[in-house]
Backbone as JSON Lines, residues from 0, in Angstrom:
{"i":0,"aa":"X","n":[21.15,10.35,18.29],"ca":[20.4,8.81,18.27],"c":[20.88,9.1,17.03]}
{"i":1,"aa":"X","n":[22.66,8.06,17.07],"ca":[22.92,8.0,15.46],"c":[22.8,5.81,15.45]}
{"i":2,"aa":"X","n":[22.97,5.45,14.51],"ca":[23.43,3.84,13.12],"c":[24.25,2.76,13.98]}
{"i":3,"aa":"X","n":[24.41,1.87,14.4],"ca":[25.98,0.9,14.65],"c":[26.65,1.16,13.98]}
{"i":4,"aa":"X","n":[26.87,2.67,12.94],"ca":[28.41,3.29,12.22],"c":[28.64,4.79,12.95]}
{"i":5,"aa":"X","n":[27.74,5.12,13.79],"ca":[27.42,6.93,14.01],"c":[26.96,6.99,13.1]}
{"i":6,"aa":"X","n":[26.21,7.3,12.26],"ca":[26.21,8.03,10.84],"c":[24.47,9.06,12.03]}
{"i":7,"aa":"X","n":[24.33,10.71,11.82],"ca":[23.36,10.5,12.86],"c":[22.14,10.77,12.36]}
{"i":8,"aa":"X","n":[21.38,9.96,13.65],"ca":[19.8,9.39,12.59],"c":[19.11,10.67,13.1]}
{"i":9,"aa":"X","n":[19.15,11.31,14.54],"ca":[18.23,12.36,15.35],"c":[18.67,12.93,16.02]}
{"i":10,"aa":"X","n":[18.41,14.13,16.95],"ca":[18.83,14.67,17.19],"c":[17.59,15.74,18.41]}
{"i":11,"aa":"X","n":[18.17,15.47,19.64],"ca":[16.93,16.68,19.64],"c":[17.86,17.44,20.96]}
{"i":12,"aa":"X","n":[17.92,18.39,20.63],"ca":[18.35,20.05,20.73],"c":[18.08,20.47,22.65]}
{"i":13,"aa":"X","n":[19.23,21.13,23.77],"ca":[18.69,21.07,24.89],"c":[19.69,21.87,25.41]}
{"i":14,"aa":"X","n":[19.59,21.97,26.62],"ca":[21.18,23.0,26.96],"c":[22.25,21.93,27.73]}
{"i":15,"aa":"X","n":[23.14,23.08,28.13],"ca":[23.11,21.87,28.53],"c":[23.85,21.39,30.47]}
{"i":16,"aa":"X","n":[22.61,21.55,31.05],"ca":[22.4,21.06,32.46],"c":[21.31,20.34,32.43]}
{"i":17,"aa":"X","n":[20.85,19.89,31.31],"ca":[19.45,19.47,31.01],"c":[20.07,17.74,31.36]}
{"i":18,"aa":"X","n":[19.35,17.15,31.83],"ca":[19.94,15.14,32.53],"c":[18.74,15.77,30.89]}
{"i":19,"aa":"X","n":[19.38,14.25,30.17],"ca":[19.1,13.85,29.2],"c":[17.54,12.16,29.02]}
{"i":20,"aa":"X","n":[18.04,12.16,30.4],"ca":[16.04,11.5,30.11],"c":[15.26,11.55,30.57]}
{"i":21,"aa":"X","n":[14.54,13.27,30.5],"ca":[13.6,12.56,29.88],"c":[13.34,13.67,28.87]}
{"i":22,"aa":"X","n":[14.13,13.53,27.88],"ca":[14.34,13.91,26.45],"c":[14.5,12.68,25.45]}
{"i":23,"aa":"X","n":[14.3,12.15,25.98],"ca":[14.74,9.86,25.27],"c":[13.23,9.84,24.92]}
{"i":24,"aa":"X","n":[11.72,10.14,25.28],"ca":[10.51,10.02,24.32],"c":[10.64,11.25,23.17]}
{"i":25,"aa":"X","n":[11.28,11.94,23.02],"ca":[10.99,13.37,22.01],"c":[12.24,12.5,20.71]}
{"i":26,"aa":"X","n":[13.35,11.92,20.89],"ca":[14.48,11.33,20.8],"c":[14.75,9.68,20.12]}
{"i":27,"aa":"X","n":[13.59,9.52,20.33],"ca":[12.34,7.79,19.2],"c":[11.88,9.11,19.09]}
{"i":28,"aa":"X","n":[11.05,9.95,19.37],"ca":[10.18,9.87,18.25],"c":[10.65,10.28,16.9]}
{"i":29,"aa":"X","n":[11.98,9.89,16.69],"ca":[12.83,10.84,15.25],"c":[12.52,9.9,15.06]}
{"i":30,"aa":"X","n":[12.35,8.24,15.13],"ca":[12.78,7.16,14.27],"c":[10.91,7.09,13.35]}
{"i":31,"aa":"X","n":[9.93,7.81,13.69],"ca":[9.69,7.65,13.11],"c":[9.32,8.16,12.37]}
{"i":32,"aa":"X","n":[10.2,9.69,11.46],"ca":[10.12,9.83,10.25],"c":[11.06,9.14,9.4]}
{"i":33,"aa":"X","n":[11.59,8.25,9.23],"ca":[13.27,7.56,8.96],"c":[12.54,6.53,7.91]}
{"i":34,"aa":"X","n":[11.57,6.39,7.95],"ca":[11.06,5.49,6.72],"c":[10.93,4.38,8.11]}
{"i":35,"aa":"X","n":[11.12,3.03,6.83],"ca":[11.31,1.78,7.56],"c":[12.17,1.37,7.74]}
{"i":36,"aa":"X","n":[12.24,0.54,8.87],"ca":[13.65,0.1,9.85],"c":[13.22,-1.05,10.4]}
{"i":37,"aa":"X","n":[14.0,-1.59,10.51],"ca":[14.23,-3.66,10.72],"c":[13.06,-2.95,12.06]}
{"i":38,"aa":"X","n":[12.95,-4.46,12.4],"ca":[12.34,-4.13,13.86],"c":[12.21,-5.25,15.02]}
{"i":39,"aa":"X","n":[14.32,-5.18,14.65],"ca":[14.3,-5.29,15.79],"c":[15.46,-4.65,15.88]}
{"i":40,"aa":"X","n":[15.44,-3.14,16.66],"ca":[15.75,-2.19,17.19],"c":[16.67,-1.9,18.39]}
{"i":41,"aa":"X","n":[17.76,-1.79,18.6],"ca":[18.53,-2.17,19.8],"c":[18.77,-0.76,20.61]}
{"i":42,"aa":"X","n":[18.43,-0.15,21.93],"ca":[18.63,1.33,22.13],"c":[19.59,0.82,23.3]}
{"i":43,"aa":"X","n":[20.57,1.35,23.02],"ca":[21.99,1.46,24.17],"c":[22.49,1.73,25.39]}
{"i":44,"aa":"X","n":[21.73,2.26,25.8],"ca":[21.57,3.12,26.32],"c":[22.54,3.04,28.08]}
{"i":45,"aa":"X","n":[22.91,4.1,28.7],"ca":[24.29,5.07,30.05],"c":[23.46,4.78,31.42]}
{"i":46,"aa":"X","n":[23.79,4.78,31.82],"ca":[23.15,4.51,33.64],"c":[22.94,5.86,34.0]}
{"i":47,"aa":"X","n":[22.4,6.72,33.24],"ca":[22.01,7.73,33.51],"c":[19.92,7.28,33.18]}
{"i":48,"aa":"X","n":[19.96,6.5,32.46],"ca":[19.09,6.07,31.78],"c":[18.75,4.72,33.09]}
{"i":49,"aa":"X","n":[18.6,4.65,33.74],"ca":[18.59,3.23,34.55],"c":[17.62,3.91,35.59]}
{"i":50,"aa":"X","n":[16.37,3.72,35.14],"ca":[14.85,3.48,36.21],"c":[13.93,2.51,35.9]}
{"i":51,"aa":"X","n":[12.94,2.94,36.02],"ca":[12.04,2.33,35.63],"c":[11.02,2.42,34.97]}
{"i":52,"aa":"X","n":[11.12,3.91,34.49],"ca":[10.38,5.07,33.73],"c":[11.0,5.08,32.62]}
{"i":53,"aa":"X","n":[12.27,4.92,32.48],"ca":[12.49,4.25,31.38],"c":[12.12,3.31,30.78]}
{"i":54,"aa":"X","n":[12.24,1.76,31.33],"ca":[11.89,1.1,30.48],"c":[10.26,0.6,30.41]}
{"i":55,"aa":"X","n":[9.81,1.47,31.03],"ca":[8.51,0.98,30.67],"c":[8.0,1.86,29.33]}
{"i":56,"aa":"X","n":[8.97,2.85,28.95],"ca":[8.81,3.24,27.27],"c":[9.4,3.06,26.46]}
{"i":57,"aa":"X","n":[10.61,2.1,26.71],"ca":[10.65,1.35,25.31],"c":[10.46,0.51,25.32]}
{"i":58,"aa":"X","n":[8.78,0.02,26.61],"ca":[7.79,-1.48,26.49],"c":[6.77,-1.24,25.48]}
{"i":59,"aa":"X","n":[6.58,0.25,25.89],"ca":[4.97,0.85,25.38],"c":[6.05,0.94,23.87]}
{"i":60,"aa":"X","n":[6.76,1.52,23.06],"ca":[7.3,1.4,22.0],"c":[8.15,0.12,21.33]}
{"i":61,"aa":"X","n":[7.67,-0.42,22.13],"ca":[8.4,-1.94,21.49],"c":[8.99,-1.85,20.77]}
{"i":62,"aa":"X","n":[10.28,-1.41,21.29],"ca":[11.77,-1.51,22.04],"c":[12.66,-2.86,22.11]}
{"i":63,"aa":"X","n":[13.89,-2.85,21.79],"ca":[14.4,-3.09,23.31],"c":[15.38,-3.03,23.77]}
{"i":64,"aa":"X","n":[15.27,-2.75,24.98],"ca":[16.51,-0.94,25.09],"c":[17.92,-2.43,25.82]}
{"i":65,"aa":"X","n":[18.86,-1.78,26.0],"ca":[20.39,-2.79,27.07],"c":[20.72,-1.55,28.28]}
{"i":66,"aa":"X","n":[19.86,-1.46,28.83],"ca":[20.52,-0.09,29.68],"c":[22.38,-0.69,31.05]}
{"i":67,"aa":"X","n":[22.54,0.34,30.97],"ca":[23.92,-0.17,31.82],"c":[23.59,-0.39,33.53]}
{"i":68,"aa":"X","n":[23.57,-0.63,34.71],"ca":[23.14,-1.11,35.78],"c":[24.1,0.27,36.43]}
{"i":69,"aa":"X","n":[23.49,0.97,37.55],"ca":[23.97,2.02,38.28],"c":[25.15,0.88,39.57]}
{"i":70,"aa":"X","n":[25.9,1.81,39.25],"ca":[27.32,1.35,40.15],"c":[28.22,-0.5,40.08]}
{"i":71,"aa":"X","n":[27.1,-0.35,38.57],"ca":[27.58,-1.68,38.28],"c":[29.23,-1.5,37.4]}
{"i":72,"aa":"X","n":[30.16,-1.97,36.59],"ca":[30.81,-2.02,35.67],"c":[29.75,-1.58,34.1]}
{"i":73,"aa":"X","n":[30.47,-1.45,33.44],"ca":[29.2,-1.17,31.62],"c":[29.87,-2.7,31.02]}
{"i":74,"aa":"X","n":[29.08,-3.47,31.19],"ca":[28.68,-4.6,30.27],"c":[29.75,-4.45,28.9]}
{"i":75,"aa":"X","n":[29.73,-4.82,27.79],"ca":[29.84,-5.41,26.48],"c":[28.66,-3.63,26.18]}
{"i":76,"aa":"X","n":[27.56,-3.68,26.45],"ca":[27.31,-2.97,25.89],"c":[28.36,-1.24,25.81]}
{"i":77,"aa":"X","n":[29.04,-0.71,26.55],"ca":[30.12,-0.14,26.36],"c":[30.17,0.1,24.61]}
{"i":78,"aa":"X","n":[30.93,-0.96,24.35],"ca":[31.7,-1.41,22.82],"c":[29.8,-0.22,22.08]}
{"i":79,"aa":"X","n":[29.26,0.13,22.63],"ca":[28.11,-0.22,21.94],"c":[28.13,1.15,21.49]}
{"i":80,"aa":"X","n":[27.39,1.71,22.44],"ca":[27.23,3.38,23.46],"c":[28.68,3.81,22.27]}
{"i":81,"aa":"X","n":[29.53,3.53,22.57],"ca":[30.84,3.79,21.9],"c":[30.74,4.83,20.56]}
{"i":82,"aa":"X","n":[29.86,4.07,19.82],"ca":[29.28,4.64,17.95],"c":[28.69,6.55,18.17]}
{"i":83,"aa":"X","n":[27.43,6.33,19.58],"ca":[27.3,7.43,19.91],"c":[28.95,7.97,19.89]}
{"i":84,"aa":"X","n":[28.93,8.08,21.25],"ca":[30.18,9.04,21.29],"c":[31.22,9.1,20.51]}
{"i":85,"aa":"X","n":[31.61,8.1,20.14],"ca":[32.78,9.12,18.4],"c":[31.13,10.4,17.39]}
{"i":86,"aa":"X","n":[30.4,10.44,17.58],"ca":[29.93,10.52,16.77],"c":[29.73,12.28,17.48]}
{"i":87,"aa":"X","n":[29.8,12.6,18.21],"ca":[29.53,13.53,19.07],"c":[31.37,14.14,19.35]}
{"i":88,"aa":"X","n":[32.3,13.76,19.44],"ca":[33.76,13.53,19.1],"c":[33.2,14.18,17.83]}
{"i":89,"aa":"X","n":[32.86,13.81,16.45],"ca":[33.21,13.93,15.16],"c":[32.18,15.87,14.84]}
{"i":90,"aa":"X","n":[31.08,15.49,15.96],"ca":[30.44,17.09,15.61],"c":[31.65,18.03,16.15]}
{"i":91,"aa":"X","n":[32.02,17.4,16.99],"ca":[32.4,18.89,18.26],"c":[33.45,19.22,17.65]}
{"i":92,"aa":"X","n":[34.36,17.79,16.08],"ca":[35.57,18.61,15.37],"c":[34.92,20.14,14.75]}
{"i":93,"aa":"X","n":[34.12,20.01,14.56],"ca":[33.45,21.44,13.98],"c":[33.35,22.75,14.92]}
{"i":94,"aa":"X","n":[34.35,23.5,15.02],"ca":[34.61,23.87,16.53],"c":[33.31,24.86,15.91]}
{"i":95,"aa":"X","n":[32.21,25.33,15.35],"ca":[31.59,26.35,15.66],"c":[30.52,25.8,16.46]}
{"i":96,"aa":"X","n":[30.36,24.02,16.52],"ca":[29.29,23.68,17.0],"c":[30.04,23.03,18.51]}
{"i":97,"aa":"X","n":[30.74,22.73,18.91],"ca":[31.5,22.78,20.2],"c":[31.33,24.65,21.89]}
{"i":98,"aa":"X","n":[31.38,25.67,20.71],"ca":[31.08,26.64,21.36],"c":[30.21,27.41,20.54]}
{"i":99,"aa":"X","n":[28.47,26.93,20.69],"ca":[27.45,27.76,20.45],"c":[26.88,28.4,20.82]}
{"i":100,"aa":"X","n":[27.05,29.76,20.5],"ca":[26.26,31.26,20.78],"c":[25.08,31.43,20.41]}
{"i":101,"aa":"X","n":[25.16,30.81,19.33],"ca":[23.52,30.92,18.16],"c":[22.59,30.98,19.77]}
{"i":102,"aa":"X","n":[21.69,32.46,19.81],"ca":[19.81,32.21,20.33],"c":[18.66,31.2,19.9]}
{"i":103,"aa":"X","n":[19.04,31.1,18.43],"ca":[18.1,31.11,17.25],"c":[17.72,29.66,17.01]}
{"i":104,"aa":"X","n":[17.19,28.66,17.51],"ca":[17.11,27.26,17.15],"c":[17.83,26.48,15.45]}
{"i":105,"aa":"X","n":[16.55,27.45,14.95],"ca":[16.79,26.9,12.86],"c":[18.59,26.89,13.29]}
{"i":106,"aa":"X","n":[18.87,28.56,13.16],"ca":[20.09,27.97,12.61],"c":[20.77,27.22,13.63]}
{"i":107,"aa":"X","n":[20.82,26.71,14.93],"ca":[21.74,25.95,15.83],"c":[21.28,24.47,14.3]}
{"i":108,"aa":"X","n":[19.38,24.57,14.48],"ca":[19.43,22.93,13.5],"c":[20.43,23.38,12.31]}
{"i":109,"aa":"X","n":[20.27,23.85,11.71],"ca":[20.79,24.33,10.45],"c":[22.24,23.72,10.39]}
{"i":110,"aa":"X","n":[22.88,24.33,11.84],"ca":[24.36,23.67,11.66],"c":[25.28,21.83,12.13]}
{"i":111,"aa":"X","n":[23.36,21.51,12.89],"ca":[23.88,19.94,13.35],"c":[24.1,19.49,11.91]}
{"i":112,"aa":"X","n":[22.72,19.75,10.96],"ca":[22.19,18.72,9.75],"c":[23.63,19.26,9.27]}
{"i":113,"aa":"X","n":[23.96,19.81,8.78],"ca":[25.05,20.33,7.13],"c":[26.55,19.84,8.47]}
{"i":114,"aa":"X","n":[26.66,19.41,9.76],"ca":[28.08,18.77,10.08],"c":[27.09,17.14,9.7]}
{"i":115,"aa":"X","n":[25.04,17.19,10.53],"ca":[24.72,15.41,10.32],"c":[25.58,15.52,8.8]}
{"i":116,"aa":"X","n":[24.79,15.88,7.42],"ca":[25.47,15.23,6.32],"c":[27.14,15.06,5.88]}
{"i":117,"aa":"X","n":[27.53,15.83,6.29],"ca":[28.6,16.59,6.17],"c":[29.97,14.24,6.62]}
{"i":118,"aa":"X","n":[29.08,14.73,8.11],"ca":[29.67,12.89,8.29],"c":[29.53,12.18,7.49]}
{"i":119,"aa":"X","n":[28.08,12.23,7.54],"ca":[27.43,10.57,6.25],"c":[28.39,10.76,5.42]}
{"i":120,"aa":"X","n":[29.09,11.63,4.49],"ca":[28.85,11.42,2.74],"c":[30.75,11.17,3.22]}
{"i":121,"aa":"X","n":[31.28,11.3,4.34],"ca":[32.59,10.8,4.81],"c":[33.02,9.3,5.72]}
{"i":122,"aa":"X","n":[31.25,9.11,5.67],"ca":[31.88,7.83,6.09],"c":[31.41,7.41,4.91]}
{"i":123,"aa":"X","n":[30.53,7.25,4.4],"ca":[30.23,6.62,2.8],"c":[30.99,6.78,1.95]}
{"i":124,"aa":"X","n":[31.86,7.17,1.84],"ca":[33.29,7.91,0.63],"c":[34.28,6.41,1.55]}
{"i":125,"aa":"X","n":[34.52,6.42,3.12],"ca":[35.77,6.16,3.56],"c":[35.14,4.07,3.93]}
{"i":126,"aa":"X","n":[33.53,4.1,3.79],"ca":[33.3,2.66,3.7],"c":[33.11,1.83,2.14]}
{"i":127,"aa":"X","n":[33.27,2.29,1.79],"ca":[33.23,2.69,-0.29],"c":[34.71,1.88,-0.78]}
{"i":128,"aa":"X","n":[35.22,2.98,0.13],"ca":[36.81,2.97,-0.31],"c":[36.99,1.28,-0.14]}
{"i":129,"aa":"X","n":[36.58,0.86,1.14],"ca":[37.17,-0.74,1.27],"c":[36.58,-1.54,1.72]}
{"i":130,"aa":"X","n":[35.17,-1.23,-0.34],"ca":[34.2,-1.6,-0.77],"c":[33.77,-2.29,-1.77]}
{"i":131,"aa":"X","n":[34.88,-0.89,-2.72],"ca":[34.53,-0.83,-3.75],"c":[35.58,-1.51,-4.41]}
{"i":132,"aa":"X","n":[35.75,-1.9,-6.31],"ca":[37.35,-1.52,-6.74],"c":[37.04,-0.82,-7.56]}
{"i":133,"aa":"X","n":[37.04,-0.43,-8.61],"ca":[37.8,0.34,-9.36],"c":[38.75,1.24,-10.18]}
{"i":134,"aa":"X","n":[38.65,0.87,-11.97],"ca":[40.32,1.44,-12.55],"c":[40.94,1.96,-11.63]}
{"i":135,"aa":"X","n":[40.03,3.26,-11.93],"ca":[40.31,4.95,-12.16],"c":[39.97,5.26,-10.44]}
{"i":136,"aa":"X","n":[40.75,4.27,-9.07],"ca":[40.1,5.15,-8.06],"c":[41.31,5.21,-8.02]}
{"i":137,"aa":"X","n":[41.59,6.77,-6.43],"ca":[42.75,6.91,-6.64],"c":[43.95,6.62,-5.41]}
{"i":138,"aa":"X","n":[44.89,6.56,-5.79],"ca":[45.61,6.24,-4.34],"c":[45.72,6.88,-3.53]}
{"i":139,"aa":"X","n":[46.2,6.59,-2.02],"ca":[46.21,6.93,-0.31],"c":[47.56,7.93,-0.85]}
{"i":140,"aa":"X","n":[48.39,7.39,-1.4],"ca":[49.34,8.32,-1.25],"c":[50.01,8.18,-3.21]}
{"i":141,"aa":"X","n":[50.53,10.36,-2.32],"ca":[49.91,10.21,-4.2],"c":[52.44,10.32,-4.77]}
């Protein structure tokens, strides 16, 4: 789960052979620990979540959901879903996570926490670079 800029907000670890849709409820539970959030959060989901069970789950939690429909070309929401895919690519750049052979979930969580912190700091630096000016700011080119 990421925000609109691709900063990781929460995750649920599962094997690669597990379908994502049963993990939606536990993933949405991660939002509760984040503190005050905007009231109009939209959850963007791909076609794997296109079911009545997912829609009822989102309505029970008072969340808006944009779910791509099976058999149809993805609308503009594919661009919204891109933030999650980009974050996955950033996490896969840490080769320790791309092929994880750890058995203990606490170790895997620690690696994901570390990559989440690195991704967040890099995003903050990138955003500050374009929004803030100061006299001693280093130049891009040496």
